[in-house]
Amino acid sequence: MATMPKASTKQTLHSTRIDLSEPTRLKVVELLNQSLAATLDLKTHVKQAHWNVKGKDFYQLHELFDQIAGEVEEFVDLIAERVTTLGGTAMGTARLAAQNSILPEYPHDIFTGLEHIKALVERFAAFGAHIRTAIDTCDELGDATTADLYTQISRNIDMRLWFLEAHIQA
Ligand SMILES: [Fe+2]
């Protein structure tokens, strides 16, 4: 079997009249494509939990996980369209997401609500840290608009981490 080449997030940009320099746009596009991979991956993890959770809290967790997955799906679209707004190419296939995501694969052998909550807490914490770092990176690069997009995502991810952690904090 042929080995899959490591996907590159480096690319040539389309020309645009947007008033951000090409070197800035290149760096931001590369960052956004890293985030796109992680966000697509995270959405599938939350869906795995939505489908496979079992136990006495099945219904409320099944519903909560689906709400969260819907929110993450919206972030996928916001991030991908910021890439194209900046003249880049969105790298958003499942294969690219799997190759480039910062998240570990979701466990396939867990079923209880507590196990799924813990697996999601771990991933939302890692994803949230990535997003917060991205805010600072965009600020340093002088792209306050992308920093604002990341801030919007960060606010939601922090809140959802609270929703998940509240199940294990008491
Ligand atoms: Fe469903």
Short mmCIF file of N, CA and C and ligand atoms in Angstrom, two decimals:
data_model
loop_
_atom_site.label_atom_id
_atom_site.label_comp_id
_atom_site.label_asym_id
_atom_site.label_seq_id
_atom_site.Cartn_x
_atom_site.Cartn_y
_atom_site.Cartn_z
N MET A 1 0.84 -1.20 0.00
CA MET A 1 0.00 0.00 0.00
C MET A 1 0.88 1.25 0.00
N ALA A 2 0.56 2.18 -0.84
CA ALA A 2 1.34 3.43 -0.90
C ALA A 2 1.12 4.23 0.38
N THR A 3 2.20 4.80 0.89
CA THR A 3 2.03 5.63 2.08
C THR A 3 1.50 7.00 1.66
N MET A 4 0.65 7.52 2.49
CA MET A 4 0.05 8.82 2.16
C MET A 4 1.08 9.92 2.41
N PRO A 5 1.30 10.81 1.45
CA PRO A 5 2.24 11.91 1.71
C PRO A 5 1.72 12.81 2.81
N LYS A 6 2.64 13.33 3.60
CA LYS A 6 2.24 14.27 4.66
C LYS A 6 1.64 15.51 3.98
N ALA A 7 0.42 15.82 4.39
CA ALA A 7 -0.26 16.95 3.76
C ALA A 7 0.44 18.25 4.13
N SER A 8 0.63 19.09 3.15
CA SER A 8 1.24 20.39 3.42
C SER A 8 0.15 21.45 3.51
N THR A 9 0.29 22.33 4.49
CA THR A 9 -0.67 23.42 4.59
C THR A 9 -0.09 24.69 3.96
N LYS A 10 1.15 24.59 3.43
CA LYS A 10 1.75 25.73 2.75
C LYS A 10 1.11 25.87 1.37
N GLN A 11 0.91 27.07 0.93
CA GLN A 11 0.24 27.24 -0.36
C GLN A 11 0.50 28.60 -0.98
N THR A 12 0.10 28.72 -2.25
CA THR A 12 0.19 30.01 -2.96
C THR A 12 -1.18 30.67 -2.85
N LEU A 13 -1.16 31.97 -2.58
CA LEU A 13 -2.44 32.67 -2.37
C LEU A 13 -2.99 33.27 -3.65
N HIS A 14 -4.29 33.40 -3.70
CA HIS A 14 -4.94 34.17 -4.76
C HIS A 14 -4.75 35.65 -4.44
N SER A 15 -4.72 36.47 -5.49
CA SER A 15 -4.58 37.90 -5.22
C SER A 15 -5.91 38.45 -4.72
N THR A 16 -5.83 39.44 -3.87
CA THR A 16 -7.02 40.05 -3.28
C THR A 16 -6.69 41.49 -2.91
N ARG A 17 -7.71 42.34 -2.87
CA ARG A 17 -7.51 43.73 -2.49
C ARG A 17 -7.55 43.92 -0.97
N ILE A 18 -7.73 42.84 -0.22
CA ILE A 18 -7.77 42.95 1.25
C ILE A 18 -6.45 43.57 1.72
N ASP A 19 -6.53 44.46 2.74
CA ASP A 19 -5.34 45.24 3.11
C ASP A 19 -4.51 44.56 4.19
N LEU A 20 -4.16 43.29 3.93
CA LEU A 20 -3.20 42.57 4.77
C LEU A 20 -2.11 42.07 3.82
N SER A 21 -0.85 42.18 4.24
CA SER A 21 0.26 41.82 3.35
C SER A 21 0.22 40.32 3.04
N GLU A 22 0.84 39.94 1.91
CA GLU A 22 0.86 38.53 1.53
C GLU A 22 1.59 37.66 2.56
N PRO A 23 2.75 38.10 3.09
CA PRO A 23 3.40 37.27 4.12
C PRO A 23 2.50 37.06 5.34
N THR A 24 1.75 38.11 5.74
CA THR A 24 0.83 37.96 6.86
C THR A 24 -0.28 36.97 6.51
N ARG A 25 -0.85 37.14 5.32
CA ARG A 25 -1.94 36.25 4.92
C ARG A 25 -1.47 34.80 4.84
N LEU A 26 -0.25 34.59 4.35
CA LEU A 26 0.28 33.22 4.26
C LEU A 26 0.36 32.56 5.63
N LYS A 27 0.87 33.34 6.61
CA LYS A 27 1.02 32.78 7.97
C LYS A 27 -0.35 32.50 8.59
N VAL A 28 -1.28 33.44 8.39
CA VAL A 28 -2.61 33.27 8.99
C VAL A 28 -3.34 32.10 8.33
N VAL A 29 -3.21 31.97 7.01
CA VAL A 29 -3.86 30.87 6.29
C VAL A 29 -3.31 29.52 6.78
N GLU A 30 -2.00 29.44 6.99
CA GLU A 30 -1.41 28.20 7.47
C GLU A 30 -1.95 27.84 8.86
N LEU A 31 -2.02 28.86 9.71
CA LEU A 31 -2.58 28.66 11.06
C LEU A 31 -4.04 28.22 10.99
N LEU A 32 -4.82 28.91 10.16
CA LEU A 32 -6.26 28.59 10.04
C LEU A 32 -6.45 27.17 9.52
N ASN A 33 -5.60 26.73 8.60
CA ASN A 33 -5.75 25.36 8.08
C ASN A 33 -5.39 24.31 9.14
N GLN A 34 -4.44 24.64 10.03
CA GLN A 34 -4.18 23.74 11.16
C GLN A 34 -5.42 23.65 12.05
N SER A 35 -6.03 24.81 12.29
CA SER A 35 -7.23 24.85 13.14
C SER A 35 -8.40 24.14 12.46
N LEU A 36 -8.49 24.28 11.14
CA LEU A 36 -9.57 23.62 10.40
C LEU A 36 -9.49 22.11 10.58
N ALA A 37 -8.28 21.56 10.48
CA ALA A 37 -8.09 20.11 10.67
C ALA A 37 -8.54 19.70 12.07
N ALA A 38 -8.12 20.45 13.07
CA ALA A 38 -8.46 20.10 14.46
C ALA A 38 -9.96 20.24 14.71
N THR A 39 -10.57 21.25 14.09
CA THR A 39 -12.00 21.50 14.32
C THR A 39 -12.86 20.42 13.67
N LEU A 40 -12.49 20.03 12.44
CA LEU A 40 -13.19 18.93 11.78
C LEU A 40 -13.05 17.65 12.59
N ASP A 41 -11.85 17.40 13.08
CA ASP A 41 -11.58 16.20 13.88
C ASP A 41 -12.42 16.23 15.16
N LEU A 42 -12.42 17.39 15.84
CA LEU A 42 -13.17 17.53 17.10
C LEU A 42 -14.66 17.24 16.87
N LYS A 43 -15.19 17.74 15.76
CA LYS A 43 -16.62 17.51 15.48
C LYS A 43 -16.92 16.02 15.40
N THR A 44 -16.05 15.26 14.76
CA THR A 44 -16.30 13.81 14.66
C THR A 44 -16.19 13.13 16.03
N HIS A 45 -15.32 13.67 16.90
CA HIS A 45 -15.21 13.08 18.24
C HIS A 45 -16.50 13.28 19.02
N VAL A 46 -17.06 14.48 18.92
CA VAL A 46 -18.30 14.76 19.66
C VAL A 46 -19.44 13.92 19.10
N LYS A 47 -19.45 13.71 17.80
CA LYS A 47 -20.48 12.85 17.19
C LYS A 47 -20.31 11.39 17.64
N GLN A 48 -19.06 10.93 17.74
CA GLN A 48 -18.81 9.57 18.25
C GLN A 48 -19.45 9.42 19.63
N ALA A 49 -19.24 10.45 20.47
CA ALA A 49 -19.81 10.42 21.82
C ALA A 49 -21.34 10.44 21.75
N HIS A 50 -21.89 11.28 20.89
CA HIS A 50 -23.35 11.40 20.71
C HIS A 50 -23.96 10.04 20.33
N TRP A 51 -23.29 9.32 19.42
CA TRP A 51 -23.85 8.06 18.94
C TRP A 51 -23.67 6.93 19.94
N ASN A 52 -22.53 6.89 20.63
CA ASN A 52 -22.14 5.68 21.37
C ASN A 52 -22.36 5.73 22.87
N VAL A 53 -22.70 6.92 23.42
CA VAL A 53 -22.85 7.00 24.88
C VAL A 53 -24.01 6.10 25.33
N LYS A 54 -23.82 5.47 26.51
CA LYS A 54 -24.86 4.63 27.11
C LYS A 54 -24.91 4.91 28.61
N GLY A 55 -25.96 4.40 29.26
CA GLY A 55 -26.06 4.57 30.70
C GLY A 55 -27.27 5.40 31.09
N LYS A 56 -27.40 5.64 32.40
CA LYS A 56 -28.63 6.27 32.90
C LYS A 56 -28.81 7.71 32.43
N ASP A 57 -27.73 8.38 32.09
CA ASP A 57 -27.84 9.76 31.58
C ASP A 57 -27.83 9.81 30.05
N PHE A 58 -28.14 8.66 29.44
CA PHE A 58 -28.05 8.57 27.98
C PHE A 58 -28.72 9.76 27.28
N TYR A 59 -29.97 10.02 27.62
CA TYR A 59 -30.72 10.96 26.80
C TYR A 59 -30.15 12.37 26.88
N GLN A 60 -29.89 12.84 28.12
CA GLN A 60 -29.38 14.22 28.24
C GLN A 60 -27.98 14.38 27.64
N LEU A 61 -27.14 13.35 27.75
CA LEU A 61 -25.80 13.45 27.16
C LEU A 61 -25.86 13.34 25.63
N HIS A 62 -26.70 12.43 25.14
CA HIS A 62 -26.91 12.28 23.70
C HIS A 62 -27.33 13.64 23.09
N GLU A 63 -28.24 14.32 23.76
CA GLU A 63 -28.72 15.63 23.28
C GLU A 63 -27.64 16.70 23.41
N LEU A 64 -26.98 16.76 24.57
CA LEU A 64 -25.93 17.76 24.80
C LEU A 64 -24.81 17.61 23.77
N PHE A 65 -24.37 16.39 23.53
CA PHE A 65 -23.27 16.16 22.58
C PHE A 65 -23.68 16.60 21.18
N ASP A 66 -24.95 16.42 20.84
CA ASP A 66 -25.38 16.83 19.50
C ASP A 66 -25.41 18.35 19.37
N GLN A 67 -25.84 19.03 20.43
CA GLN A 67 -25.82 20.52 20.43
C GLN A 67 -24.40 21.02 20.24
N ILE A 68 -23.47 20.43 20.99
CA ILE A 68 -22.07 20.86 20.92
C ILE A 68 -21.51 20.58 19.52
N ALA A 69 -21.82 19.42 18.96
CA ALA A 69 -21.32 19.07 17.62
C ALA A 69 -21.82 20.09 16.59
N GLY A 70 -23.06 20.54 16.76
CA GLY A 70 -23.62 21.55 15.84
C GLY A 70 -22.85 22.86 15.91
N GLU A 71 -22.46 23.24 17.13
CA GLU A 71 -21.68 24.48 17.29
C GLU A 71 -20.30 24.34 16.66
N VAL A 72 -19.66 23.20 16.87
CA VAL A 72 -18.33 22.99 16.31
C VAL A 72 -18.40 22.98 14.78
N GLU A 73 -19.46 22.42 14.24
CA GLU A 73 -19.67 22.41 12.78
C GLU A 73 -19.71 23.85 12.23
N GLU A 74 -20.35 24.76 12.97
CA GLU A 74 -20.39 26.16 12.52
C GLU A 74 -18.99 26.77 12.50
N PHE A 75 -18.16 26.38 13.46
CA PHE A 75 -16.78 26.91 13.50
C PHE A 75 -15.98 26.39 12.30
N VAL A 76 -16.24 25.15 11.89
CA VAL A 76 -15.57 24.60 10.71
C VAL A 76 -15.79 25.54 9.52
N ASP A 77 -17.03 25.93 9.32
CA ASP A 77 -17.38 26.79 8.19
C ASP A 77 -16.76 28.18 8.32
N LEU A 78 -16.80 28.74 9.53
CA LEU A 78 -16.22 30.07 9.75
C LEU A 78 -14.72 30.07 9.46
N ILE A 79 -14.03 29.04 9.93
CA ILE A 79 -12.57 28.97 9.74
C ILE A 79 -12.24 28.77 8.26
N ALA A 80 -12.93 27.83 7.61
CA ALA A 80 -12.64 27.54 6.20
C ALA A 80 -12.89 28.79 5.34
N GLU A 81 -13.95 29.52 5.64
CA GLU A 81 -14.27 30.70 4.82
C GLU A 81 -13.37 31.88 5.14
N ARG A 82 -12.77 31.90 6.32
CA ARG A 82 -11.75 32.93 6.59
C ARG A 82 -10.49 32.63 5.74
N VAL A 83 -10.17 31.35 5.58
CA VAL A 83 -9.05 30.96 4.71
C VAL A 83 -9.27 31.50 3.30
N THR A 84 -10.45 31.27 2.75
CA THR A 84 -10.69 31.69 1.36
C THR A 84 -10.84 33.20 1.26
N THR A 85 -11.35 33.84 2.32
CA THR A 85 -11.41 35.31 2.35
C THR A 85 -10.02 35.90 2.21
N LEU A 86 -9.03 35.24 2.81
CA LEU A 86 -7.64 35.74 2.78
C LEU A 86 -6.91 35.31 1.51
N GLY A 87 -7.61 34.68 0.58
CA GLY A 87 -6.99 34.28 -0.69
C GLY A 87 -6.40 32.88 -0.66
N GLY A 88 -6.62 32.15 0.41
CA GLY A 88 -6.06 30.81 0.54
C GLY A 88 -7.00 29.73 0.05
N THR A 89 -6.53 28.48 0.15
CA THR A 89 -7.34 27.31 -0.18
C THR A 89 -7.64 26.57 1.11
N ALA A 90 -8.91 26.36 1.39
CA ALA A 90 -9.31 25.63 2.60
C ALA A 90 -8.95 24.16 2.43
N MET A 91 -8.25 23.60 3.41
CA MET A 91 -7.80 22.20 3.37
C MET A 91 -8.71 21.40 4.29
N GLY A 92 -9.91 21.09 3.79
CA GLY A 92 -10.95 20.59 4.69
C GLY A 92 -11.49 19.21 4.41
N THR A 93 -10.72 18.32 3.77
CA THR A 93 -11.24 16.96 3.61
C THR A 93 -10.97 16.14 4.87
N ALA A 94 -11.67 15.02 4.98
CA ALA A 94 -11.48 14.14 6.14
C ALA A 94 -10.04 13.63 6.22
N ARG A 95 -9.45 13.29 5.06
CA ARG A 95 -8.06 12.79 5.05
C ARG A 95 -7.09 13.85 5.57
N LEU A 96 -7.26 15.09 5.10
CA LEU A 96 -6.38 16.17 5.56
C LEU A 96 -6.57 16.43 7.04
N ALA A 97 -7.83 16.38 7.50
CA ALA A 97 -8.11 16.60 8.92
C ALA A 97 -7.40 15.55 9.76
N ALA A 98 -7.50 14.29 9.34
CA ALA A 98 -6.89 13.19 10.10
C ALA A 98 -5.36 13.34 10.13
N GLN A 99 -4.79 13.77 9.02
CA GLN A 99 -3.32 13.89 8.95
C GLN A 99 -2.80 15.07 9.76
N ASN A 100 -3.58 16.15 9.82
CA ASN A 100 -3.06 17.41 10.38
C ASN A 100 -3.62 17.78 11.75
N SER A 101 -4.57 17.02 12.27
CA SER A 101 -5.18 17.39 13.55
C SER A 101 -4.19 17.25 14.70
N ILE A 102 -4.31 18.18 15.66
CA ILE A 102 -3.48 18.12 16.86
C ILE A 102 -4.06 17.15 17.90
N LEU A 103 -5.29 16.67 17.67
CA LEU A 103 -5.96 15.84 18.68
C LEU A 103 -5.61 14.36 18.52
N PRO A 104 -5.55 13.62 19.66
CA PRO A 104 -5.38 12.18 19.55
C PRO A 104 -6.68 11.54 19.08
N GLU A 105 -6.59 10.37 18.43
CA GLU A 105 -7.79 9.66 17.98
C GLU A 105 -8.72 9.39 19.16
N TYR A 106 -10.01 9.43 18.89
CA TYR A 106 -11.01 9.20 19.93
C TYR A 106 -11.06 7.70 20.27
N PRO A 107 -11.12 7.35 21.56
CA PRO A 107 -11.16 5.92 21.91
C PRO A 107 -12.42 5.24 21.38
N HIS A 108 -12.26 3.99 20.94
CA HIS A 108 -13.38 3.25 20.34
C HIS A 108 -14.02 2.28 21.31
N ASP A 109 -13.47 2.19 22.52
CA ASP A 109 -13.92 1.15 23.45
C ASP A 109 -14.48 1.75 24.73
N ILE A 110 -15.08 2.93 24.64
CA ILE A 110 -15.69 3.53 25.83
C ILE A 110 -17.19 3.70 25.59
N PHE A 111 -17.97 3.60 26.68
CA PHE A 111 -19.43 3.63 26.52
C PHE A 111 -20.15 4.47 27.56
N THR A 112 -19.64 4.52 28.80
CA THR A 112 -20.42 5.21 29.84
C THR A 112 -20.34 6.73 29.63
N GLY A 113 -21.32 7.42 30.22
CA GLY A 113 -21.33 8.87 30.14
C GLY A 113 -20.04 9.47 30.68
N LEU A 114 -19.58 8.96 31.81
CA LEU A 114 -18.38 9.49 32.45
C LEU A 114 -17.15 9.31 31.55
N GLU A 115 -17.04 8.18 30.91
CA GLU A 115 -15.90 7.94 30.01
C GLU A 115 -15.93 8.91 28.83
N HIS A 116 -17.10 9.13 28.27
CA HIS A 116 -17.20 10.06 27.14
C HIS A 116 -16.94 11.50 27.59
N ILE A 117 -17.48 11.87 28.77
CA ILE A 117 -17.23 13.21 29.29
C ILE A 117 -15.72 13.43 29.46
N LYS A 118 -15.03 12.46 30.05
CA LYS A 118 -13.59 12.60 30.28
C LYS A 118 -12.82 12.69 28.96
N ALA A 119 -13.21 11.88 27.98
CA ALA A 119 -12.54 11.92 26.67
C ALA A 119 -12.76 13.27 26.00
N LEU A 120 -13.96 13.82 26.14
CA LEU A 120 -14.25 15.11 25.51
C LEU A 120 -13.57 16.27 26.26
N VAL A 121 -13.54 16.19 27.60
CA VAL A 121 -12.85 17.23 28.38
C VAL A 121 -11.39 17.34 27.94
N GLU A 122 -10.75 16.19 27.80
CA GLU A 122 -9.35 16.17 27.36
C GLU A 122 -9.19 16.88 26.01
N ARG A 123 -10.10 16.60 25.09
CA ARG A 123 -10.01 17.18 23.74
C ARG A 123 -10.42 18.65 23.70
N PHE A 124 -11.44 19.03 24.45
CA PHE A 124 -11.83 20.44 24.47
C PHE A 124 -10.75 21.29 25.14
N ALA A 125 -10.07 20.73 26.15
CA ALA A 125 -8.98 21.46 26.80
C ALA A 125 -7.83 21.69 25.81
N ALA A 126 -7.45 20.65 25.06
CA ALA A 126 -6.35 20.77 24.09
C ALA A 126 -6.74 21.71 22.95
N PHE A 127 -7.96 21.56 22.46
CA PHE A 127 -8.43 22.41 21.37
C PHE A 127 -8.52 23.86 21.84
N GLY A 128 -9.05 24.07 23.06
CA GLY A 128 -9.18 25.42 23.62
C GLY A 128 -7.83 26.11 23.76
N ALA A 129 -6.82 25.35 24.16
CA ALA A 129 -5.47 25.91 24.30
C ALA A 129 -4.92 26.31 22.93
N HIS A 130 -5.17 25.47 21.91
CA HIS A 130 -4.73 25.79 20.54
C HIS A 130 -5.39 27.09 20.06
N ILE A 131 -6.68 27.21 20.32
CA ILE A 131 -7.42 28.39 19.85
C ILE A 131 -6.93 29.65 20.56
N ARG A 132 -6.67 29.54 21.88
CA ARG A 132 -6.20 30.72 22.62
C ARG A 132 -4.82 31.17 22.12
N THR A 133 -3.95 30.22 21.83
CA THR A 133 -2.64 30.56 21.27
C THR A 133 -2.80 31.25 19.92
N ALA A 134 -3.77 30.77 19.13
CA ALA A 134 -4.01 31.34 17.80
C ALA A 134 -4.47 32.81 17.88
N ILE A 135 -5.22 33.15 18.93
CA ILE A 135 -5.64 34.55 19.12
C ILE A 135 -4.39 35.43 19.21
N ASP A 136 -3.45 35.03 20.07
CA ASP A 136 -2.22 35.81 20.27
C ASP A 136 -1.39 35.87 18.99
N THR A 137 -1.30 34.75 18.29
CA THR A 137 -0.53 34.73 17.04
C THR A 137 -1.10 35.71 16.03
N CYS A 138 -2.42 35.73 15.89
CA CYS A 138 -3.06 36.65 14.92
C CYS A 138 -2.87 38.10 15.36
N ASP A 139 -2.94 38.36 16.66
CA ASP A 139 -2.68 39.72 17.17
C ASP A 139 -1.26 40.16 16.81
N GLU A 140 -0.30 39.25 17.06
CA GLU A 140 1.10 39.58 16.75
C GLU A 140 1.30 39.82 15.26
N LEU A 141 0.53 39.13 14.42
CA LEU A 141 0.66 39.28 12.96
C LEU A 141 -0.11 40.50 12.44
N GLY A 142 -0.88 41.16 13.33
CA GLY A 142 -1.62 42.35 12.92
C GLY A 142 -2.94 42.06 12.23
N ASP A 143 -3.46 40.83 12.42
CA ASP A 143 -4.76 40.48 11.84
C ASP A 143 -5.80 40.37 12.96
N ALA A 144 -6.33 41.55 13.36
CA ALA A 144 -7.29 41.61 14.47
C ALA A 144 -8.60 40.91 14.10
N THR A 145 -8.91 40.84 12.81
CA THR A 145 -10.18 40.24 12.39
C THR A 145 -10.17 38.73 12.61
N THR A 146 -9.07 38.08 12.22
CA THR A 146 -8.98 36.63 12.48
C THR A 146 -8.85 36.38 13.98
N ALA A 147 -8.13 37.27 14.68
CA ALA A 147 -8.03 37.13 16.15
C ALA A 147 -9.42 37.17 16.77
N ASP A 148 -10.29 38.03 16.24
CA ASP A 148 -11.66 38.15 16.75
C ASP A 148 -12.45 36.86 16.49
N LEU A 149 -12.26 36.28 15.31
CA LEU A 149 -12.93 35.02 14.98
C LEU A 149 -12.50 33.92 15.97
N TYR A 150 -11.19 33.87 16.22
CA TYR A 150 -10.68 32.89 17.20
C TYR A 150 -11.23 33.17 18.60
N THR A 151 -11.39 34.46 18.93
CA THR A 151 -11.91 34.82 20.26
C THR A 151 -13.35 34.35 20.44
N GLN A 152 -14.12 34.50 19.36
CA GLN A 152 -15.51 34.02 19.37
C GLN A 152 -15.55 32.50 19.62
N ILE A 153 -14.69 31.78 18.93
CA ILE A 153 -14.62 30.33 19.10
C ILE A 153 -14.17 29.99 20.52
N SER A 154 -13.16 30.73 21.00
CA SER A 154 -12.59 30.48 22.32
C SER A 154 -13.64 30.63 23.42
N ARG A 155 -14.49 31.64 23.29
CA ARG A 155 -15.54 31.89 24.30
C ARG A 155 -16.47 30.69 24.37
N ASN A 156 -16.86 30.18 23.22
CA ASN A 156 -17.77 29.03 23.18
C ASN A 156 -17.09 27.76 23.70
N ILE A 157 -15.85 27.54 23.30
CA ILE A 157 -15.16 26.31 23.71
C ILE A 157 -14.95 26.30 25.23
N ASP A 158 -14.57 27.47 25.80
CA ASP A 158 -14.42 27.57 27.26
C ASP A 158 -15.74 27.22 27.95
N MET A 159 -16.86 27.74 27.41
CA MET A 159 -18.17 27.49 28.01
C MET A 159 -18.52 26.01 27.91
N ARG A 160 -18.26 25.41 26.76
CA ARG A 160 -18.59 23.99 26.59
C ARG A 160 -17.69 23.10 27.46
N LEU A 161 -16.46 23.55 27.69
CA LEU A 161 -15.59 22.81 28.61
C LEU A 161 -16.20 22.84 30.01
N TRP A 162 -16.75 23.99 30.39
CA TRP A 162 -17.46 24.08 31.68
C TRP A 162 -18.65 23.11 31.72
N PHE A 163 -19.48 23.10 30.67
CA PHE A 163 -20.63 22.19 30.61
C PHE A 163 -20.19 20.74 30.80
N LEU A 164 -19.05 20.39 30.17
CA LEU A 164 -18.57 19.02 30.27
C LEU A 164 -17.98 18.75 31.66
N GLU A 165 -17.16 19.68 32.14
CA GLU A 165 -16.49 19.48 33.43
C GLU A 165 -17.46 19.51 34.60
N ALA A 166 -18.59 20.22 34.45
CA ALA A 166 -19.56 20.29 35.54
C ALA A 166 -20.06 18.89 35.94
N HIS A 167 -19.99 17.94 35.00
CA HIS A 167 -20.42 16.57 35.30
C HIS A 167 -19.44 15.86 36.25
N ILE A 168 -18.19 16.35 36.32
CA ILE A 168 -17.19 15.65 37.14
C ILE A 168 -16.60 16.52 38.24
N GLN A 169 -17.11 17.76 38.38
CA GLN A 169 -16.53 18.67 39.38
C GLN A 169 -17.12 18.47 40.78
N ALA A 170 -18.32 17.93 40.88
CA ALA A 170 -18.95 17.80 42.20
C ALA A 170 -18.47 16.54 42.91
FE FE B 1 -28.15 12.25 16.02
#
